[in-house]
Short mmCIF file of C-alpha atoms in Angstrom, two decimals:
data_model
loop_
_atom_site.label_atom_id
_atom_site.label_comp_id
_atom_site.label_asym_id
_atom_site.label_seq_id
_atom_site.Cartn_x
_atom_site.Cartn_y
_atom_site.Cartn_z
CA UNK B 1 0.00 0.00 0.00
CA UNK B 2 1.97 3.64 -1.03
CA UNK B 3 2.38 6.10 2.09
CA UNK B 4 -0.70 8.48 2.44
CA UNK B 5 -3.46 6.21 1.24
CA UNK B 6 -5.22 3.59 2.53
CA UNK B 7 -6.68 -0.11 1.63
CA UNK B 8 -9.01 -2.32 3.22
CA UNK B 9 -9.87 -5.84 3.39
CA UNK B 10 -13.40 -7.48 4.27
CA UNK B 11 -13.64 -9.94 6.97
CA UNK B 12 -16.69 -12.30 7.81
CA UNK B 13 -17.80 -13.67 10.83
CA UNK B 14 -20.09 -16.27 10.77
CA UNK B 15 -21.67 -17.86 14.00
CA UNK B 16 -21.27 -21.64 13.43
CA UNK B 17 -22.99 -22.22 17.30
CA UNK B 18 -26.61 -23.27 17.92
CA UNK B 19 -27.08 -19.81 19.60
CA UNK B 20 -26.37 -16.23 19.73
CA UNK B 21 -22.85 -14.77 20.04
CA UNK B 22 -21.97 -11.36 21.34
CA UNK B 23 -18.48 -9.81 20.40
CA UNK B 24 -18.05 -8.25 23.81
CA UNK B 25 -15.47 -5.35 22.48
CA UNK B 26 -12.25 -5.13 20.28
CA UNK B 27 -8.83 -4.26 20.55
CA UNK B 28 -6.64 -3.55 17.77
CA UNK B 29 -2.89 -3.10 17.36
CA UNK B 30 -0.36 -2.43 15.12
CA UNK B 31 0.97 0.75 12.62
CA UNK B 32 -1.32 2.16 10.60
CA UNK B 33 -4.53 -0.79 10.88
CA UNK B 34 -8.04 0.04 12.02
CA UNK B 35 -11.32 -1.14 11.64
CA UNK B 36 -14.51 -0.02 9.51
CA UNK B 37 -17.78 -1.43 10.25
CA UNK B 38 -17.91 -3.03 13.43
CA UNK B 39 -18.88 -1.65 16.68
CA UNK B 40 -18.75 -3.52 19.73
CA UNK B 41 -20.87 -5.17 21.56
CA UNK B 42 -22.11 -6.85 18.15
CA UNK B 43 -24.83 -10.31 18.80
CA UNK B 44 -24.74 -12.48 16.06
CA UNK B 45 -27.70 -15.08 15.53
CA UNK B 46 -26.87 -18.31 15.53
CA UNK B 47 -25.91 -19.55 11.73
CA UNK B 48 -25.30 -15.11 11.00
CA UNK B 49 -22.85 -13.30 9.75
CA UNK B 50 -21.65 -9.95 10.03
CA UNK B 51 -18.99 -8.35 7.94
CA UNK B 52 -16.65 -5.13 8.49
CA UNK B 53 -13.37 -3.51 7.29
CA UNK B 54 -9.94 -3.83 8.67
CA UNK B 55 -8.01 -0.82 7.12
CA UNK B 56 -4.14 -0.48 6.78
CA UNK B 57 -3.15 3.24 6.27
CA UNK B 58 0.67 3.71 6.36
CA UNK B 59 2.92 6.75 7.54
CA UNK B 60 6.14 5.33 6.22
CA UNK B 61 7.46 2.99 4.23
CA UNK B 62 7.90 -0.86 5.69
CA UNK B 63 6.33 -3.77 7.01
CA UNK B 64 3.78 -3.92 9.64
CA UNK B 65 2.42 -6.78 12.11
CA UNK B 66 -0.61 -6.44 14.31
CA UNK B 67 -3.59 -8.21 16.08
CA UNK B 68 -7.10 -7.70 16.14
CA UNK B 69 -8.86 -9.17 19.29
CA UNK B 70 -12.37 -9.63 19.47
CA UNK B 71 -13.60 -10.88 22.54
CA UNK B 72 -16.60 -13.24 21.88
CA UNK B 73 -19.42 -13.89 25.28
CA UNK B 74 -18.74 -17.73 26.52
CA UNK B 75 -15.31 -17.77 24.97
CA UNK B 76 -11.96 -17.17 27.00
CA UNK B 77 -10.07 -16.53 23.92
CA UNK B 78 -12.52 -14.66 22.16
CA UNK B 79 -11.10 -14.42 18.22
CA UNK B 80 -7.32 -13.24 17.45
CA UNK B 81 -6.59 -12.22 13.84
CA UNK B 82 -3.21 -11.69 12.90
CA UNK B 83 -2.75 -8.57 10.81
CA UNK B 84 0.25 -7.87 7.89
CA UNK B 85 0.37 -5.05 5.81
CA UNK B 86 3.58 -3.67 3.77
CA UNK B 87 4.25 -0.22 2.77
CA UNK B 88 5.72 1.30 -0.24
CA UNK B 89 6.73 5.08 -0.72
CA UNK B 90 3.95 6.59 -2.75
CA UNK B 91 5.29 7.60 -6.47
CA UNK B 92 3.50 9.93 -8.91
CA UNK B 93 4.10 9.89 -12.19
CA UNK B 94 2.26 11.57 -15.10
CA UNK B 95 2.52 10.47 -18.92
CA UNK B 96 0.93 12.20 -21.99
CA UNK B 97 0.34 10.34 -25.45
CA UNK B 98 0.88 11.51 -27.69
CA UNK B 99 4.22 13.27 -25.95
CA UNK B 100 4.13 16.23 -28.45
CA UNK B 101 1.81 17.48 -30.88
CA UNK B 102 2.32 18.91 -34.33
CA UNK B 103 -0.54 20.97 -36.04
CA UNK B 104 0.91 21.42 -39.12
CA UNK B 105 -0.13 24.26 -40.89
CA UNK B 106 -3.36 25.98 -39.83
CA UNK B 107 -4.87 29.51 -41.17
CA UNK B 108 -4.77 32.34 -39.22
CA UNK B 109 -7.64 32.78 -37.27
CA UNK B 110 -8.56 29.44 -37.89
CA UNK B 111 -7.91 26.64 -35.23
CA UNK B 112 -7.22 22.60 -34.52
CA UNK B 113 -7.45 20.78 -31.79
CA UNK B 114 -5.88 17.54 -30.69
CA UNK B 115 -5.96 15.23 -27.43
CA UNK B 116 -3.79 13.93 -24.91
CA UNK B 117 -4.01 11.57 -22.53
CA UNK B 118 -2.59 11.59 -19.55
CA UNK B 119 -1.46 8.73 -17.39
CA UNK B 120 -0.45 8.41 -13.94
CA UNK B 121 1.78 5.66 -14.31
CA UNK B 122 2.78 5.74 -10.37
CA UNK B 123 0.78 3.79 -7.57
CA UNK B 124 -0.57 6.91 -6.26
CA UNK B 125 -3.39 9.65 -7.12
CA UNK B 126 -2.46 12.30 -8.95
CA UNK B 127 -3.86 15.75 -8.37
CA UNK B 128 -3.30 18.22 -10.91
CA UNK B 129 -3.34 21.73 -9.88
CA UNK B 130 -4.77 23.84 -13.61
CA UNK B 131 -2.68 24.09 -16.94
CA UNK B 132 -0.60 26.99 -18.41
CA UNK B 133 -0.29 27.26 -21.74
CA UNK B 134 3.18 28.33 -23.37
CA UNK B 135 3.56 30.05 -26.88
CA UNK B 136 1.18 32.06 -28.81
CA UNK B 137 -1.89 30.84 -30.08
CA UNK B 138 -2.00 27.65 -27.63
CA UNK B 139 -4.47 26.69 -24.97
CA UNK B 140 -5.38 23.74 -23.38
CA UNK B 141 -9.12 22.35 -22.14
CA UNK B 142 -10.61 19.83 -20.17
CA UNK B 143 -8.76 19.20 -17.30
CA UNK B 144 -10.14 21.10 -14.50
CA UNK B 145 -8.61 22.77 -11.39
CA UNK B 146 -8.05 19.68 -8.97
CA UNK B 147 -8.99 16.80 -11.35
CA UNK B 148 -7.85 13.75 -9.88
CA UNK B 149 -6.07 10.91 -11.63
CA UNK B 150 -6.02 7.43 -9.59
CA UNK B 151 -3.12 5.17 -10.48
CA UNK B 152 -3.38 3.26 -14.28
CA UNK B 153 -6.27 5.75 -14.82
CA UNK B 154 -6.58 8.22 -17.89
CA UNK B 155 -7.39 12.04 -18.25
CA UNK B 156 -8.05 13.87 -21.31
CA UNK B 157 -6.26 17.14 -22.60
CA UNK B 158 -7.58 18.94 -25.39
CA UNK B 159 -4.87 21.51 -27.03
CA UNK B 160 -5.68 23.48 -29.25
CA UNK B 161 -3.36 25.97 -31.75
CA UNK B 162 -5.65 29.06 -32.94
CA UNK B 163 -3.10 31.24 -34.68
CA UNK B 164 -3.20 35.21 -34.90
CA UNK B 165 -0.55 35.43 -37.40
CA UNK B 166 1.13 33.77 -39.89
CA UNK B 167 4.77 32.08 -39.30
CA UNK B 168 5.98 29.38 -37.07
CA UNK B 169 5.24 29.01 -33.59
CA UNK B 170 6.36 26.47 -30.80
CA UNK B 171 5.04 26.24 -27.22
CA UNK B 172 4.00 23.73 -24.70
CA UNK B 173 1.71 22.52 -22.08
CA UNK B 174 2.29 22.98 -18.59
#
């Protein structure tokens, strides 16, 4: 799981006994784990289930051990799950395809526009902050202030060249 986000896994209890269980209260341990779904003191009737959450959110890279207890009514043990979770620093990485665009030549006052997708090849989300636009004539569309990108997701960029005057121009996408 990268630093600074979070994954969960779903756990089911089922009651196996002829009658009703009561987890009594709960006790986790461990970096970065918590729960999500369960609040104690929980009955479950005989032959139920119940299912909840156990989140690992890690401050720093590295690999984590921890318990859950769950102490179940008539049982001295009560339920022990061991917890593992492993931590990777969070990378962010942005790719655009095509990587550059050529319009070729377009009249002035006329315009073209092409698209761009963008790729967060990393294993985080990627937030990007707005676009500036480089060179004369060039603007870029459809990526909003604080449009999110989650990791092996796509984003579209529209650029578009609308020249003023005639000659050569070069610019970029920021």
């Amino acid at each position: 799981v990268p630093v600074g986000t979070s994954d969960s896994q779903s756990i089911q209890f089922r009651n196996l006994a002829t009658s009703n269980v009561t987890i009594t209260g709960l006790e986790i341990q461990g970096t970065g784990f918590g729960t999500l779904g369960l609040v104690a003191p929980l009955t479950i009737a005989a032959g139920g289930t119940t299912t909840f959450n156990i989140i690992f959110s890690p401050r720093s890279p590295g690999t984590f051990g921890g318990l859950l207890t769950l102490p179940v009514s008539g049982s001295a043990s009560g339920l022990v799950i061991p917890l593992v979770g492993s931590a990777v620093a969070a990378t962010r990485a942005l790719s655009g395809n095509p990587t550059s665009v050529k319009f070729g030549n377009v009249g002035v006052n006329g315009f073209t526009t092409a698209n761009v997708a963008l790729l967060n090849t990393g294993n985080s989300s990627i937030t990007i902050q707005g676009t500036t636009s480089n060179g004369t004539g060039f603007s870029a569309s459809g990526i909003s202030t604080r449009t999110s990108i989650a990791p092996s997701e796509t984003a579209m960029l529209t650029v578009e060249f609308a020249p003023k005057s005639a000659g050569s121009v070069t610019g970029a996408i920021t």
